[in-house]
Coordinates of C-alpha atoms in Angstrom, one line a residue:
M203 CA 0.0 0.0 0.0
K204 CA 1.4 3.4 -1.0
E205 CA 1.5 5.9 1.8
S206 CA 0.1 9.4 1.0
W207 CA 1.1 12.7 2.5
S208 CA -2.4 13.0 4.0
S209 CA -1.7 10.0 6.2
V210 CA 1.4 11.5 7.8
D211 CA 0.8 12.2 11.5
T212 CA 2.0 15.6 12.6
L213 CA 1.6 14.8 16.3
E214 CA 4.4 12.6 17.6
T215 CA 5.1 12.0 21.3
N216 CA 8.8 11.1 20.7
F217 CA 9.8 14.5 19.4
R218 CA 13.4 14.7 18.2
P219 CA 14.6 18.3 17.6
L220 CA 16.6 18.5 14.5
V221 CA 16.6 22.2 13.3
V222 CA 16.4 25.4 15.3
I223 CA 14.5 28.5 14.1
E224 CA 15.2 31.8 15.8
L225 CA 12.7 34.7 15.3
A226 CA 13.5 38.3 16.2
K227 CA 12.6 39.4 19.7
G228 CA 9.3 41.2 19.6
T229 CA 7.9 39.3 16.6
K230 CA 4.2 39.7 16.6
E231 CA 2.0 36.8 17.8
E232 CA -0.1 36.7 14.6
T233 CA 3.1 36.4 12.6
I234 CA 4.4 33.5 14.7
E235 CA 1.0 31.8 14.6
W236 CA 0.8 32.1 10.8
F237 CA 4.4 30.9 10.3
T238 CA 4.2 27.9 12.6
K239 CA 0.8 26.9 11.1
R240 CA 2.4 26.9 7.6
I241 CA 5.2 24.6 9.0
V242 CA 2.8 22.0 10.5
D243 CA 0.0 22.3 7.9
K244 CA -0.5 19.5 5.4
K245 CA 1.3 19.4 2.1
A246 CA -2.0 19.6 0.2
N247 CA -2.6 23.0 1.9
G248 CA 0.8 24.3 1.0
G249 CA 2.4 23.5 4.3
A250 CA 5.6 21.5 5.2
Q251 CA 3.8 19.0 7.4
L252 CA 6.6 19.1 10.0
L253 CA 6.7 19.2 13.8
I254 CA 7.5 22.4 15.7
K255 CA 7.8 23.2 19.4
P256 CA 8.9 26.4 21.2
L257 CA 12.1 26.3 23.3
V258 CA 10.9 27.3 26.7
T259 CA 13.6 28.9 28.9
E260 CA 13.7 30.2 32.4
N261 CA 12.9 33.7 31.0
G262 CA 10.0 32.3 29.0
N263 CA 9.8 31.8 25.3
E264 CA 12.5 33.7 23.5
N265 CA 11.1 33.1 20.1
I266 CA 13.3 30.1 19.5
Y267 CA 11.6 27.0 18.0
L268 CA 12.7 23.5 17.5
V269 CA 11.6 21.7 14.3
G270 CA 11.4 17.9 13.8
A271 CA 9.4 15.4 11.8
S272 CA 7.8 12.0 12.3
H273 CA 9.6 9.0 11.0
L274 CA 7.1 8.4 8.3
R275 CA 7.4 12.1 7.2
L276 CA 11.2 11.8 6.9
L277 CA 10.9 8.6 4.9
L278 CA 8.5 10.2 2.4
G279 CA 10.7 13.3 2.4
A280 CA 13.7 11.1 1.5
E281 CA 11.9 9.8 -1.5
N282 CA 10.8 13.3 -2.4
V283 CA 14.4 14.7 -2.5
G284 CA 15.7 11.6 -4.2
L285 CA 18.1 10.2 -1.6
V286 CA 20.0 7.1 -2.8
K287 CA 20.6 4.3 -0.3
E288 CA 22.2 0.8 -0.3
C289 CA 20.0 -2.2 -1.0
N290 CA 20.2 -5.7 0.4
D291 CA 21.9 -6.9 -2.8
N292 CA 24.7 -4.2 -2.2
S293 CA 23.5 -2.1 -5.1
M294 CA 22.7 1.6 -4.8
R295 CA 19.2 2.8 -5.6
A296 CA 16.9 5.8 -5.1
F297 CA 14.9 5.3 -2.0
T298 CA 11.2 4.8 -2.4
Y299 CA 8.8 4.2 0.5
S300 CA 6.9 1.4 -1.4
S301 CA 10.2 -0.6 -1.7
R302 CA 11.6 0.3 1.7
K303 CA 12.0 -3.4 2.8
T304 CA 14.6 -4.0 0.1
F305 CA 17.0 -1.4 1.5
K306 CA 19.8 -2.4 3.8
D307 CA 19.3 -1.9 7.6
F308 CA 15.7 -0.7 7.1
A309 CA 13.2 -1.6 9.8
D310 CA 10.0 0.2 10.8
D311 CA 11.4 0.8 14.3
N312 CA 14.9 1.8 13.1
Q313 CA 15.1 5.5 13.6
N314 CA 18.7 5.6 12.4
F315 CA 18.1 4.4 8.9
L316 CA 18.4 8.0 7.8
T317 CA 21.4 9.8 9.2
M318 CA 20.8 13.0 11.3
S319 CA 22.3 15.1 8.5
E320 CA 19.9 13.5 5.9
C321 CA 17.0 14.3 8.2
Q322 CA 18.1 17.9 8.6
Y323 CA 18.6 18.2 4.8
I324 CA 15.0 17.0 4.2
I325 CA 13.6 19.6 6.7
K326 CA 15.7 22.4 5.2
H327 CA 14.4 21.4 1.7
E328 CA 10.8 21.5 2.9
L329 CA 11.2 24.8 4.8
E330 CA 12.8 26.5 1.8
N331 CA 10.0 25.4 -0.4
L332 CA 7.3 27.0 1.8
R333 CA 5.9 29.5 -0.7
A334 CA 3.1 32.0 -0.4
K335 CA -0.3 31.1 -1.8
D336 CA -2.9 33.8 -1.5
E337 CA -1.1 36.0 1.1
K338 CA -0.4 39.5 0.0
M339 CA 1.8 40.3 3.0
I340 CA 3.3 38.7 6.1
P341 CA 0.6 38.9 8.8
G342 CA 1.5 41.7 11.2
Y343 CA 4.0 43.3 8.8
P344 CA 2.1 45.2 6.0
Q345 CA 5.5 46.4 4.5
A346 CA 6.7 42.8 4.0
K347 CA 4.9 42.1 0.7
L348 CA 4.2 38.6 -0.6
Y349 CA 3.0 37.2 -3.8
P350 CA 2.1 33.7 -4.9
G351 CA 5.3 31.6 -5.3
K352 CA 7.5 33.8 -3.1
S353 CA 9.7 32.0 -0.6
I354 CA 8.3 32.7 2.8
V355 CA 11.5 31.9 4.6
R356 CA 13.5 34.2 2.3
R357 CA 11.0 37.1 2.9
L358 CA 11.2 36.6 6.7
L359 CA 15.0 36.7 6.5
T360 CA 15.2 39.8 4.4
N361 CA 12.8 41.6 6.7
G362 CA 14.7 40.7 9.8
I363 CA 11.7 38.7 11.3
L364 CA 13.6 35.4 11.0
V365 CA 17.0 35.7 12.5
Q366 CA 18.5 32.3 11.5
I367 CA 17.9 28.7 10.8
F368 CA 20.5 26.1 11.7
P369 CA 20.7 22.3 12.3
L370 CA 21.5 21.1 15.8
H371 CA 24.6 19.2 16.7
D372 CA 24.5 15.6 18.0
R373 CA 26.8 15.9 21.1
E374 CA 27.6 12.2 21.3
E375 CA 28.2 11.7 17.6
L376 CA 30.3 14.9 17.5
K377 CA 32.4 13.8 20.4
K378 CA 33.2 10.5 18.6
L379 CA 34.0 12.3 15.3
R380 CA 36.3 14.8 17.0
H381 CA 38.3 12.0 18.6
T382 CA 38.8 10.0 15.4
W383 CA 39.3 13.1 13.2
Y384 CA 41.6 15.5 15.0
G385 CA 41.5 14.5 18.7
Q386 CA 44.8 12.7 18.3
V387 CA 47.8 13.5 16.2
K388 CA 48.5 10.5 13.9
I389 CA 49.6 9.7 10.4
G390 CA 46.6 8.3 8.6
Y391 CA 43.6 9.0 6.5
Q392 CA 40.7 11.1 7.6
P393 CA 37.4 9.3 8.5
L394 CA 35.6 10.6 5.4
D395 CA 32.6 8.3 5.7
E396 CA 32.0 9.5 9.2
I397 CA 32.4 13.1 8.1
R398 CA 30.0 12.5 5.3
C399 CA 27.4 11.0 7.7
Y400 CA 27.7 13.9 10.1
F401 CA 28.3 17.0 7.8
G402 CA 27.1 15.7 4.4
E403 CA 28.8 15.0 1.1
T404 CA 29.9 18.6 0.2
I405 CA 32.0 18.9 3.4
A406 CA 33.3 15.4 3.1
L407 CA 34.3 15.9 -0.5
Y408 CA 36.2 19.1 0.4
F409 CA 38.2 17.2 3.1
G410 CA 38.7 14.3 0.7
F411 CA 40.1 16.7 -1.9
L412 CA 42.3 18.5 0.7
E413 CA 43.7 15.2 1.8
Y414 CA 44.3 13.9 -1.8
F415 CA 45.9 17.2 -2.9
T416 CA 48.2 17.1 0.1
F417 CA 49.4 13.6 -0.8
A418 CA 49.7 14.6 -4.4
L419 CA 52.0 17.5 -3.5
I420 CA 54.5 15.1 -1.7
P421 CA 56.3 14.0 -4.9
M422 CA 56.7 17.7 -5.9
A423 CA 58.0 18.5 -2.4
V424 CA 60.4 15.5 -2.4
I425 CA 61.9 16.5 -5.8
G426 CA 61.9 20.2 -4.9
I427 CA 64.2 19.9 -1.8
P428 CA 67.3 18.7 -3.7
Y429 CA 66.6 21.3 -6.4
Y430 CA 66.5 24.0 -3.7
V431 CA 69.7 22.7 -2.0
F432 CA 71.8 22.0 -5.1
A433 CA 70.4 24.4 -7.8
W434 CA 69.5 27.5 -5.9
E435 CA 71.1 30.0 -8.4
D436 CA 71.5 27.5 -11.3
Y437 CA 68.3 28.1 -13.3
D438 CA 69.5 25.7 -16.1
K439 CA 68.5 22.8 -14.0
Y440 CA 64.8 23.8 -13.5
V441 CA 64.0 22.6 -17.1
M442 CA 63.5 19.0 -15.9
F443 CA 61.6 20.2 -12.8
A444 CA 59.2 22.3 -15.0
T445 CA 58.6 19.3 -17.3
F446 CA 57.7 17.1 -14.4
N447 CA 55.4 19.9 -13.2
L448 CA 53.5 19.7 -16.4
L449 CA 52.8 16.0 -16.2
W450 CA 52.1 16.2 -12.5
S451 CA 49.4 18.9 -12.7
T452 CA 47.5 16.9 -15.4
V453 CA 47.7 13.4 -13.8
I454 CA 46.6 14.4 -10.3
L455 CA 43.4 16.1 -11.5
E456 CA 42.4 13.1 -13.7
V457 CA 43.1 10.6 -10.9
W458 CA 41.0 12.7 -8.5
K459 CA 38.0 12.3 -10.8
R460 CA 38.2 8.5 -10.4
I461 CA 38.7 8.7 -6.6
C462 CA 35.7 11.1 -6.4
A463 CA 33.5 8.8 -8.5
V464 CA 34.3 5.9 -6.2
M465 CA 33.5 7.9 -3.0
T466 CA 30.3 9.4 -4.3
Y467 CA 29.0 6.1 -5.7
R468 CA 29.5 4.6 -2.2
W469 CA 27.6 7.6 -0.7
G470 CA 24.8 7.4 -3.3
T471 CA 25.2 11.0 -4.7
L472 CA 26.7 9.8 -8.0
L473 CA 23.3 8.2 -8.8
M474 CA 21.2 11.0 -7.2
K475 CA 18.8 12.3 -9.8
R476 CA 18.3 16.0 -9.7
Q477 CA 14.7 16.8 -10.2
F478 CA 13.8 20.0 -12.1
E479 CA 15.8 22.6 -10.2
E480 CA 13.5 24.9 -8.3
P481 CA 14.1 28.7 -8.1
R482 CA 16.6 29.7 -5.5
P483 CA 15.1 31.4 -2.4
G484 CA 16.6 34.8 -3.3
F485 CA 15.1 34.8 -6.8
H486 CA 12.3 37.4 -7.3
G487 CA 10.1 38.5 -10.1
V488 CA 6.4 38.8 -11.2
L489 CA 4.3 35.7 -10.8
G490 CA 4.1 33.6 -14.0
I491 CA 3.8 30.1 -15.3
N492 CA 6.9 28.0 -15.8
P493 CA 6.6 26.6 -19.4
V494 CA 8.4 23.3 -18.5
T495 CA 6.7 22.4 -15.2
G496 CA 3.4 24.4 -15.6
R497 CA 3.9 25.6 -12.0
E498 CA 3.3 29.1 -10.8
E499 CA 6.6 30.7 -9.8
P500 CA 8.4 34.1 -10.1
V501 CA 9.5 35.1 -13.6
Y502 CA 12.2 37.6 -14.4
S503 CA 13.3 38.8 -17.8
S504 CA 16.6 37.3 -19.0
I505 CA 17.2 40.5 -21.0
K506 CA 17.1 42.5 -17.8
R507 CA 19.5 40.1 -16.2
Q508 CA 21.9 40.3 -19.2
L509 CA 21.8 44.1 -19.1
R510 CA 22.7 44.1 -15.4
I511 CA 25.6 41.7 -16.1
Y512 CA 27.1 43.4 -19.1
F513 CA 26.4 47.1 -18.2
V514 CA 27.0 47.0 -14.4
S515 CA 28.8 43.8 -13.3
V516 CA 31.4 43.5 -16.1
P517 CA 32.4 47.2 -15.9
F518 CA 32.7 46.9 -12.1
V519 CA 34.9 43.9 -12.3
C520 CA 37.1 45.6 -14.9
L521 CA 37.4 48.6 -12.7
C522 CA 38.5 46.4 -9.8
L523 CA 41.0 44.7 -12.0
Y524 CA 42.4 48.1 -13.0
F525 CA 42.7 49.1 -9.4
S526 CA 44.5 45.8 -8.6
L527 CA 47.1 46.5 -11.3
Y528 CA 47.5 50.1 -10.0
V529 CA 48.2 48.7 -6.5
M530 CA 50.7 46.3 -8.1
M531 CA 52.6 49.1 -9.7
I532 CA 52.8 50.8 -6.3
Y533 CA 54.3 47.6 -4.9
F534 CA 57.0 47.7 -7.6
D535 CA 57.8 51.3 -6.7
L536 CA 58.2 50.2 -3.0
E537 CA 60.4 47.3 -4.2
Q538 CA 62.7 49.6 -6.1
W539 CA 62.9 52.0 -3.1
A540 CA 63.8 49.0 -0.8
L541 CA 66.5 47.9 -3.3
D542 CA 68.0 51.4 -3.5
Y543 CA 68.0 51.7 0.3
H544 CA 69.8 48.4 0.5
E545 CA 72.4 49.5 -2.1
E546 CA 73.1 52.6 -0.1
N547 CA 73.4 51.1 3.4
K548 CA 74.4 47.4 2.9
S549 CA 73.4 46.5 6.4
H550 CA 71.5 43.7 8.0
F551 CA 68.5 45.9 8.6
S552 CA 68.5 47.0 4.9
S553 CA 68.6 43.4 3.8
L554 CA 65.5 42.7 5.9
M555 CA 63.8 45.7 4.3
L556 CA 64.0 43.9 1.0
Y557 CA 61.2 41.6 2.2
V558 CA 59.0 44.4 3.6
P559 CA 57.3 45.5 0.3
S560 CA 56.4 41.8 -0.5
I561 CA 54.9 41.3 2.9
I562 CA 52.9 44.5 2.8
Y563 CA 51.7 43.6 -0.7
A564 CA 50.7 40.1 0.4
V565 CA 48.6 41.6 3.3
V566 CA 47.0 44.1 0.9
I567 CA 46.2 41.3 -1.6
E568 CA 44.4 39.3 1.2
I569 CA 42.4 42.4 2.2
M570 CA 41.5 43.3 -1.3
N571 CA 40.4 39.7 -2.0
R572 CA 38.1 39.7 1.0
I573 CA 36.5 43.1 0.2
Y574 CA 36.0 42.2 -3.4
R575 CA 34.3 38.9 -2.3
Y576 CA 31.6 40.9 -0.5
A577 CA 31.1 43.1 -3.6
A578 CA 30.9 40.1 -5.9
E579 CA 28.3 38.4 -3.7
F580 CA 26.1 41.6 -3.7
L581 CA 26.4 42.0 -7.5
T582 CA 25.6 38.4 -8.2
S583 CA 22.6 38.5 -5.9
W584 CA 21.5 41.7 -7.6
E585 CA 21.7 40.0 -11.0
N586 CA 18.8 37.9 -9.8
H587 CA 19.7 34.4 -11.1
R588 CA 16.9 31.9 -11.1
L589 CA 18.9 28.8 -10.2
E590 CA 21.4 28.3 -7.4
S591 CA 23.8 26.6 -9.8
S592 CA 23.8 29.7 -12.1
Y593 CA 24.3 32.0 -9.1
Q594 CA 27.3 30.0 -7.9
N595 CA 28.9 29.8 -11.3
H596 CA 28.7 33.6 -11.8
L597 CA 30.0 34.3 -8.3
I598 CA 32.9 31.9 -8.7
L599 CA 33.8 33.3 -12.1
K600 CA 33.9 36.9 -10.7
V601 CA 36.0 35.9 -7.7
L602 CA 38.4 33.7 -9.6
V603 CA 39.2 36.3 -12.3
F604 CA 39.9 38.9 -9.6
N605 CA 41.9 36.6 -7.3
F606 CA 43.9 35.2 -10.2
L607 CA 45.0 38.7 -11.4
N608 CA 45.4 40.1 -7.9
C609 CA 47.6 37.2 -6.7
F610 CA 49.6 36.3 -9.9
A611 CA 49.8 39.5 -11.9
S612 CA 52.9 40.7 -10.1
L613 CA 54.6 37.3 -10.6
F614 CA 53.9 37.3 -14.3
Y615 CA 55.2 40.9 -14.6
I616 CA 58.4 40.0 -12.8
A617 CA 58.9 36.8 -14.8
F618 CA 58.0 38.0 -18.3
V619 CA 58.6 41.7 -18.2
L620 CA 61.4 42.3 -15.8
F621 CA 63.0 38.9 -16.4
D622 CA 64.2 39.0 -12.7
M623 CA 64.2 35.4 -11.5
K624 CA 65.7 36.3 -8.1
L625 CA 63.0 38.8 -7.4
L626 CA 60.4 36.2 -8.7
R627 CA 61.7 33.6 -6.2
Q628 CA 61.6 36.1 -3.4
S629 CA 58.1 37.4 -4.2
L630 CA 56.7 33.9 -4.7
A631 CA 58.0 32.8 -1.3
T632 CA 56.8 35.9 0.5
L633 CA 53.3 35.8 -1.1
L634 CA 52.9 32.1 -0.5
I635 CA 54.0 32.0 3.1
T636 CA 52.3 35.3 4.1
S637 CA 49.0 34.3 2.6
Q638 CA 49.1 30.9 4.4
I639 CA 49.8 32.5 7.7
L640 CA 47.0 35.1 7.3
N641 CA 44.5 32.4 6.1
Q642 CA 45.2 30.1 9.1
F643 CA 44.8 33.0 11.5
A644 CA 41.6 34.5 9.9
E645 CA 39.8 31.2 9.2
S646 CA 40.6 29.2 12.3
L647 CA 42.7 30.7 15.1
L648 CA 40.8 34.0 15.4
P649 CA 37.3 32.4 15.3
Y650 CA 38.4 29.7 17.7
W651 CA 39.7 32.2 20.2
L652 CA 36.6 34.3 19.9
Q653 CA 34.4 31.2 20.4
K654 CA 36.4 30.1 23.4
R655 CA 36.0 33.6 24.9
H656 CA 32.3 33.6 24.3
M657 CA 31.9 30.1 25.8
K658 CA 33.8 31.1 28.9
K659 CA 31.5 34.1 29.4
M660 CA 28.4 32.0 28.9
K661 CA 29.5 29.3 31.3
E662 CA 30.2 32.0 33.9
R663 CA 26.5 33.0 33.7
M664 CA 25.4 29.4 34.2
H665 CA 24.0 28.5 37.6
S666 CA 26.1 25.3 37.7
L667 CA 29.1 24.3 35.6
K668 CA 28.6 21.1 33.5
M669 CA 30.6 19.3 30.9
D670 CA 29.8 19.7 27.3
T671 CA 28.1 16.3 27.1
D672 CA 25.8 17.2 30.0
L673 CA 24.5 20.4 28.7
S674 CA 20.8 20.6 28.6
L675 CA 18.9 21.2 25.4
V676 CA 18.3 24.8 26.3
E677 CA 21.9 25.5 27.1
Q678 CA 23.0 23.7 23.9
V679 CA 20.7 25.7 21.7
N680 CA 21.7 29.0 23.4
S681 CA 25.4 28.2 22.9
E682 CA 25.1 27.1 19.3
K683 CA 23.0 30.0 18.2
E684 CA 25.8 32.4 19.2
M685 CA 28.4 30.5 17.1
G686 CA 29.5 31.8 13.7
T687 CA 27.8 30.6 10.6
Y688 CA 29.9 28.5 8.2
L689 CA 29.6 30.1 4.8
G690 CA 30.4 27.0 2.8
T691 CA 33.5 25.6 1.1
F692 CA 34.0 28.5 -1.3
D693 CA 36.9 30.1 0.6
D694 CA 38.5 26.8 1.3
Y695 CA 38.5 25.7 -2.3
L696 CA 39.7 29.2 -3.3
E697 CA 42.7 28.9 -1.0
L698 CA 43.6 25.5 -2.5
F699 CA 43.1 26.9 -6.0
L700 CA 45.6 29.8 -5.4
Q701 CA 48.0 27.4 -3.7
F702 CA 47.8 25.1 -6.8
G703 CA 48.6 28.1 -8.9
Y704 CA 51.7 29.0 -6.8
V705 CA 53.0 25.5 -7.1
S706 CA 52.1 24.7 -10.7
L707 CA 52.9 28.0 -12.3
F708 CA 56.3 29.1 -10.8
S709 CA 57.5 26.4 -8.4
C710 CA 60.4 25.5 -10.8
V711 CA 61.8 28.9 -9.8
Y712 CA 61.1 28.3 -6.1
P713 CA 61.0 24.5 -5.6
L714 CA 60.2 24.8 -1.9
A715 CA 56.7 26.0 -2.8
A716 CA 55.4 22.5 -2.7
V717 CA 57.1 21.8 0.7
F718 CA 55.4 24.8 2.3
A719 CA 52.1 23.8 0.7
V720 CA 52.3 20.3 2.2
L721 CA 53.1 21.7 5.7
N722 CA 50.3 24.2 5.4
N723 CA 47.7 21.6 4.3
I724 CA 48.6 19.2 7.1
T725 CA 47.8 22.0 9.6
E726 CA 44.9 23.0 7.5
I727 CA 43.3 19.6 7.9
Y728 CA 43.4 19.9 11.7
S729 CA 42.4 23.6 11.8
D730 CA 39.5 23.1 9.4
A731 CA 38.3 20.1 11.3
L732 CA 38.5 22.1 14.5
K733 CA 36.5 25.0 13.1
M734 CA 33.8 22.7 11.8
C735 CA 33.4 20.9 15.1
R736 CA 34.0 23.7 17.6
V737 CA 33.8 27.1 16.0
Y738 CA 30.9 27.2 13.6
K739 CA 27.3 26.1 13.7
R740 CA 26.6 22.8 12.1
P741 CA 26.0 23.4 8.4
F742 CA 23.1 21.8 6.6
A743 CA 24.2 18.8 4.6
E744 CA 24.2 19.2 0.8
P745 CA 24.3 16.2 -1.5
T746 CA 26.9 16.5 -4.3
A747 CA 28.6 14.2 -6.8
N748 CA 31.8 16.1 -7.3
I749 CA 33.6 19.4 -6.5
G750 CA 31.6 21.1 -9.2
V751 CA 33.0 24.1 -11.1
W752 CA 36.2 24.0 -9.0
Q753 CA 37.3 20.9 -11.1
L754 CA 37.1 23.1 -14.2
A755 CA 39.0 25.9 -12.4
F756 CA 41.8 23.6 -11.4
E757 CA 42.0 22.2 -14.9
T758 CA 42.1 25.7 -16.4
M759 CA 45.0 26.6 -14.1
S760 CA 46.9 23.4 -15.2
V761 CA 46.5 24.6 -18.8
I762 CA 47.9 28.0 -17.9
S763 CA 50.8 26.3 -16.1
V764 CA 51.7 24.5 -19.3
V765 CA 52.1 27.8 -21.1
T766 CA 53.9 29.4 -18.1
N767 CA 56.4 26.6 -17.6
C768 CA 57.2 26.4 -21.4
I769 CA 58.0 30.1 -21.4
L770 CA 60.2 29.7 -18.3
I771 CA 62.0 26.8 -20.0
G772 CA 62.5 28.9 -23.1
M773 CA 64.0 31.7 -21.0
S774 CA 66.6 29.5 -19.3
P775 CA 70.2 29.9 -20.4
Q776 CA 70.5 26.2 -21.2
V777 CA 67.8 26.4 -23.9
N778 CA 68.9 29.9 -25.1
A779 CA 72.4 28.4 -25.8
L780 CA 70.8 26.1 -28.3
F781 CA 69.6 29.1 -30.4
P782 CA 72.5 31.6 -30.3
D783 CA 71.8 33.2 -33.6
S784 CA 68.0 33.4 -34.0
K785 CA 65.5 34.3 -31.2
M786 CA 62.6 33.7 -33.6
D787 CA 63.7 30.0 -33.9
L788 CA 63.6 29.8 -30.1
I789 CA 60.1 31.4 -29.9
L790 CA 58.8 29.0 -32.6
T791 CA 60.4 26.0 -30.9
V792 CA 58.9 26.9 -27.5
A793 CA 55.5 27.5 -29.1
L794 CA 55.7 24.1 -30.8
V795 CA 56.7 22.3 -27.6
E796 CA 53.9 24.1 -25.7
H797 CA 51.3 23.0 -28.3
L798 CA 52.7 19.4 -28.2
L799 CA 52.5 19.3 -24.4
L800 CA 49.0 20.7 -24.4
A801 CA 48.0 18.0 -26.9
I802 CA 49.6 15.3 -24.7
K803 CA 47.7 16.8 -21.7
F804 CA 44.4 16.6 -23.5
V805 CA 45.1 13.1 -24.8
M806 CA 45.9 12.0 -21.2
A807 CA 42.7 13.6 -20.0
F808 CA 40.8 11.6 -22.6
V809 CA 42.6 8.3 -22.1
I810 CA 42.2 8.2 -18.3
P811 CA 38.5 7.4 -17.7
D812 CA 36.7 9.7 -15.2
K813 CA 35.1 6.6 -13.6
P814 CA 36.7 3.2 -12.8
R815 CA 35.5 0.3 -14.9
D816 CA 33.5 -1.4 -12.1
I817 CA 31.7 1.9 -11.4
Q818 CA 30.8 2.2 -15.1
I819 CA 29.4 -1.3 -15.2
K820 CA 27.3 -0.7 -12.1
L821 CA 25.9 2.5 -13.6
A822 CA 25.1 0.8 -16.9
K823 CA 23.5 -2.1 -15.1
L824 CA 21.2 0.3 -13.2
E825 CA 20.3 2.1 -16.3
F826 CA 19.4 -1.2 -18.1
E827 CA 17.3 -2.3 -15.1
S828 CA 15.5 1.1 -15.2
L829 CA 14.7 0.7 -18.9
E830 CA 13.5 -2.9 -18.4
A831 CA 11.2 -1.8 -15.5
L832 CA 9.8 1.0 -17.6
K833 CA 9.2 -1.4 -20.5
Q834 CA 7.4 -3.9 -18.1
Q835 CA 5.2 -1.1 -16.8
Q836 CA 4.2 0.0 -20.3
M837 CA 3.4 -3.6 -21.3
K838 CA 1.3 -3.9 -18.1
L839 CA -0.6 -0.7 -18.9
A840 CA -1.1 -1.8 -22.5
A841 CA -2.5 -5.2 -21.4
E842 CA -4.9 -3.6 -19.0
S843 CA -6.2 -1.2 -21.7
L844 CA -6.8 -4.2 -24.0
K845 CA -8.8 -6.0 -21.4
E846 CA -11.0 -2.9 -21.0

């Protein structure tokens, strides 16, 4: 018998709080009543059909509510969002409630069949899809206009009525994860399956890529050390190092695709079918009919969006790029001043001053990157993209273009305009090390110190001191709601992307770049794990099958590295000695070698399959079974129609 949404019970005695909703203090009662009614109302009436309870404190209700769902509601929600689970025959299939008995570890009384992160993802999906029906405004707030299809949660957030929504931590599971993840210093792999179960696939894939990239850097670091020791001023010898660099940057990205496919198949997200992507909560427009789905939803002119992009966003980005180049020229003026000062004084202090311009420039680069990031987010949101994927792609493109120019323009200028390899080595080392120190401080150490300070103050206000595992629900919610919000893996991937650029573009000039990158990433694994578990609120899980547009970004960087390294090889005295009479022959030879290496790179990318053979067979088998099942269903319908 197929369960319908109308049969889901919204009253459950064993209430399990999963998600916290905090409304602004002083929110009007009619607003609270309307919003909570929409949360518990049946799906047929436009509700989310979830459970909600107020968090009652000693001071009374502080407009904090706990959201949960019945076991049946979560199972139907898992089918609705397309979760993929393992079957008894060890295959991976999309979960359906009607075939629930065929799935591994399923039992009607097994509340742990769905992980806590999956349950929280289902609730988030339902809350985000709460949309206005006939309401013209939010009750109690006439200025907060609504129209059919508008996201209710988004409107409440933009009007300051809804402060935040976040998933609760599971104290016991978090304690176990912390112990196996970063609680002890050991040489070994991260518990990626446990991270995935607790934080979701997006977070687990980031840590998997961070771990893989760190291991992939080790050969570059091992080769780079003797190059640093024995060929410090001998640039003839970096030809072989640059050649190895070219092959390395291609192979590691192709191998990662295979590793990623194996992991995401095991987690089920490689098979997860994305339904028609719904409008992102921030999308707005006049009410219209979607021609594909026939649903009522906001509609916004693509011409208006293109006008905003090409006449506002693009000029703004170009202006920022010009400003970045202007700052770079100021840096070179400072560099020349430091060099002149050293030539005049020839002291220990003056030799130290040679590094000051690079350090100042590295700090300025980090500040400019962060300021530009906020501007890029505002612009991309203002462009009003309908889909979350489109929003992310435009945001990443804006940020990558600026960060690439801001971080690497000075290095290209030094290498290919000034032809100063000594200054290039010094600038690369300073930029790399300074940016790593600043990122570690800004992303982990500072937030951790602030969080420790806040927790200390909060515990001083408690009537009795208790251990973390003994905190009551009220104390847990109050402590977690004050934590910082994790903004996603964007900044983490961006840091790795820039690091990959430093290593692949110019490490033949400064072979220790890979060594510092390995050391940084080892500490990054522990510091990022610490901030996920102790500093930030628990993020909502997000199913994903790969690292998305970042794979393309890394591959693009590897193509640029081929060109850069070929030019560096062509500039070396060793290669120049082969063409003593004609520089044109040298340029043509370098261009020919560069095209040949690019061809080899693309052939390697084509020859190395993105998915291992066994994964390909499993996917093909599932597709065949789906076609057979559809054929059988059509034959059954045809037979029934003939009988009639």
